[in-house]
Short mmCIF file of C-alpha atoms in Angstrom, two decimals:
data_model
loop_
_atom_site.label_atom_id
_atom_site.label_comp_id
_atom_site.label_asym_id
_atom_site.label_seq_id
_atom_site.Cartn_x
_atom_site.Cartn_y
_atom_site.Cartn_z
CA MET A 118 93.94 82.31 64.86
CA THR A 119 90.83 81.45 62.84
CA MET A 120 88.75 81.44 66.01
CA ALA A 121 90.19 84.83 66.99
CA PHE A 122 89.32 86.24 63.55
CA GLY A 123 85.78 84.85 63.83
CA ILE A 124 85.25 86.47 67.23
CA ILE A 125 86.64 89.79 66.00
CA SER A 126 84.40 89.59 62.94
CA MET A 127 81.30 89.05 65.10
CA ILE A 128 82.20 91.96 67.38
CA THR A 129 83.09 94.41 64.62
CA SER A 130 80.20 93.53 62.29
CA LYS A 131 77.80 95.54 64.43
CA LYS A 132 80.17 98.52 64.52
CA TYR A 133 80.31 99.13 60.78
CA ASN A 134 77.29 100.04 58.68
CA LEU A 135 76.91 100.32 54.94
CA LYS A 136 76.38 103.93 53.91
CA GLY A 137 74.98 105.76 50.91
CA GLU A 138 74.71 104.53 47.35
CA LEU A 139 78.24 103.12 47.20
CA LYS A 140 78.10 99.80 49.05
CA GLU A 141 81.46 98.35 50.04
CA LEU A 142 82.68 95.21 51.77
CA ARG A 143 86.08 94.81 53.36
CA PHE A 144 87.69 92.85 56.17
CA PRO A 145 87.76 94.47 59.63
CA THR A 146 90.89 96.51 60.26
CA ALA A 147 91.50 94.44 63.39
CA PHE A 148 92.57 91.51 61.17
CA SER A 149 95.46 93.39 59.62
CA LYS A 150 96.47 94.81 63.02
CA ILE A 151 96.65 91.30 64.47
CA LEU A 152 98.71 90.08 61.53
CA TYR A 153 101.10 93.03 61.77
CA GLY A 154 101.42 92.19 65.47
CA CYS A 155 102.32 88.61 64.49
CA PHE A 156 104.93 90.08 62.12
CA ILE A 157 106.55 92.08 64.92
CA ILE A 158 106.50 89.13 67.35
CA SER A 159 108.04 86.84 64.73
CA MET A 160 110.80 89.35 63.99
CA ILE A 161 111.59 89.74 67.71
CA CYS A 162 111.68 85.95 68.16
CA ALA A 163 113.98 85.59 65.13
CA ILE A 164 116.41 88.18 66.53
CA VAL A 165 116.40 86.66 70.03
CA ILE A 166 116.96 83.11 68.73
CA MET A 167 119.71 84.29 66.40
CA PHE A 168 121.69 86.02 69.12
CA LEU A 169 121.00 83.76 72.11
CA TYR A 170 120.87 80.29 70.58
CA GLN A 171 122.51 80.91 67.19
CA ASP A 172 120.15 78.48 65.51
CA ILE A 173 119.81 79.39 61.84
CA ALA A 174 116.97 76.96 61.02
CA ILE A 175 114.57 78.29 63.63
CA THR A 176 115.55 81.88 62.81
CA VAL A 177 114.71 81.30 59.15
CA LEU A 178 111.40 79.72 60.17
CA PHE A 179 110.45 82.81 62.20
CA LEU A 180 111.52 85.10 59.34
CA ILE A 181 109.31 83.16 56.91
CA MET A 182 106.39 83.42 59.36
CA ALA A 183 107.00 87.17 59.64
CA ILE A 184 106.98 87.65 55.86
CA ILE A 185 103.79 85.60 55.46
CA SER A 186 102.08 87.61 58.24
CA ALA A 187 103.06 90.95 56.69
CA LEU A 188 101.96 89.94 53.16
CA THR A 189 98.64 88.57 54.42
CA ALA A 190 97.95 91.73 56.43
CA TRP A 191 98.66 93.86 53.38
CA ALA A 192 96.44 91.72 51.14
CA ILE A 193 93.56 91.79 53.63
CA SER A 194 93.70 95.57 53.84
CA LYS A 195 93.57 95.99 50.02
CA TYR A 196 90.72 93.56 49.21
CA ARG A 197 87.30 95.21 48.62
CA ILE A 198 83.97 94.42 46.97
CA ILE A 199 81.90 97.40 45.82
CA ILE A 200 78.38 97.71 44.41
CA GLU A 201 78.23 100.57 41.96
CA GLU A 202 75.14 101.70 40.03
CA SER A 203 74.92 98.81 37.60
CA LYS A 204 77.78 96.47 38.49
CA ILE A 205 79.78 94.71 41.18
CA VAL A 206 83.46 95.63 41.34
CA VAL A 207 85.91 93.31 43.10
CA ILE A 208 89.29 94.90 43.87
CA TYR A 209 92.02 92.36 44.52
CA PRO A 210 95.28 93.19 46.34
CA PHE A 211 97.52 93.23 43.27
CA LYS A 212 95.70 96.08 41.45
CA LYS A 213 93.47 93.66 39.61
CA LYS A 214 89.86 94.80 39.23
CA ARG A 215 86.92 92.72 38.11
CA SER A 216 83.62 94.28 37.09
CA VAL A 217 80.46 92.23 36.73
CA PRO A 218 77.16 93.77 35.53
CA PHE A 219 74.07 92.92 37.59
CA SER A 220 72.43 91.49 34.48
CA ASN A 221 75.00 88.66 34.51
CA VAL A 222 74.20 87.63 38.11
CA GLU A 223 72.16 84.41 38.07
CA TYR A 224 71.68 83.87 41.79
CA VAL A 225 73.35 84.14 45.20
CA GLU A 226 73.78 81.07 47.38
CA LYS A 227 74.85 80.78 51.00
CA LYS A 228 77.80 78.51 51.70
CA GLU A 229 78.16 76.25 54.72
CA SER A 230 81.09 78.34 55.98
CA GLY A 231 78.85 81.41 56.37
CA GLY A 232 80.01 83.13 53.21
CA TYR A 233 78.21 83.60 49.92
CA ARG A 234 78.78 82.59 46.32
CA VAL A 235 77.56 84.90 43.57
CA VAL A 236 76.93 82.76 40.49
CA ILE A 237 77.56 84.67 37.27
CA THR A 238 76.49 83.70 33.74
CA GLY A 239 79.45 82.60 31.63
CA GLU A 240 82.13 83.79 34.08
CA LYS A 241 83.97 82.65 37.17
CA ASN A 242 81.87 82.95 40.35
CA ILE A 243 82.58 85.50 43.07
CA THR A 244 83.05 83.99 46.51
CA MET A 245 82.53 86.27 49.50
CA ASP A 246 83.94 85.30 52.87
CA GLY A 247 81.58 85.37 55.86
CA MET A 248 84.00 87.56 57.82
CA LEU A 249 83.56 90.57 55.56
CA VAL A 250 81.99 93.47 57.44
CA GLY A 251 78.27 93.93 56.65
CA ILE A 252 77.98 90.99 54.28
CA ASP A 253 74.32 90.18 55.03
CA ASP A 254 73.14 93.75 54.30
CA PHE A 255 75.38 93.75 51.23
CA ILE A 256 73.81 90.54 49.89
CA GLU A 257 70.28 91.89 50.44
CA HIS A 258 71.22 95.08 48.59
CA LEU A 259 72.76 92.99 45.80
CA LYS A 260 69.62 90.84 45.48
CA ASN A 261 67.39 93.93 45.36
CA LYS A 262 69.59 95.61 42.73
CA SER A 263 69.81 92.52 40.51
CA ILE A 264 66.03 91.92 40.71
CA GLN A 265 65.33 95.57 39.83
CA LEU A 266 67.63 95.42 36.81
CA LYS A 267 66.22 92.08 35.58
CA ASN A 268 62.65 93.44 35.79
CA MET A 269 63.49 96.45 33.59
#
């Protein structure tokens, strides 16, 4: 599944562009569609096994896989990172927002996995996955914004 997500990320990264002053990162919508598909397949398998083989253990296993797929799809669709005028806003799936001013950004480093880590003074770092749509343009915009604010 990780390989499938990587291929989808490479294909869809060219499709989406960052627009306007409000820069935003999110996962491709194909990820949540695949996970919702896994949810439906797991539910169908659970029903078939329950009625044909009457095996409770395997049915429960498929139901657990279905719930995990649905929750992951929902979380992926809600996660966003936004650059506003003077800060970075990270929106997590459970209505939790985190705002970090550009003046607190020390530096941005590339991770071996293809993602980035934004190191922040006196706070927890922000880790950005490499599969986020438009991450390279986003990081360049972030570096330019933070340099402009530090020079003022």
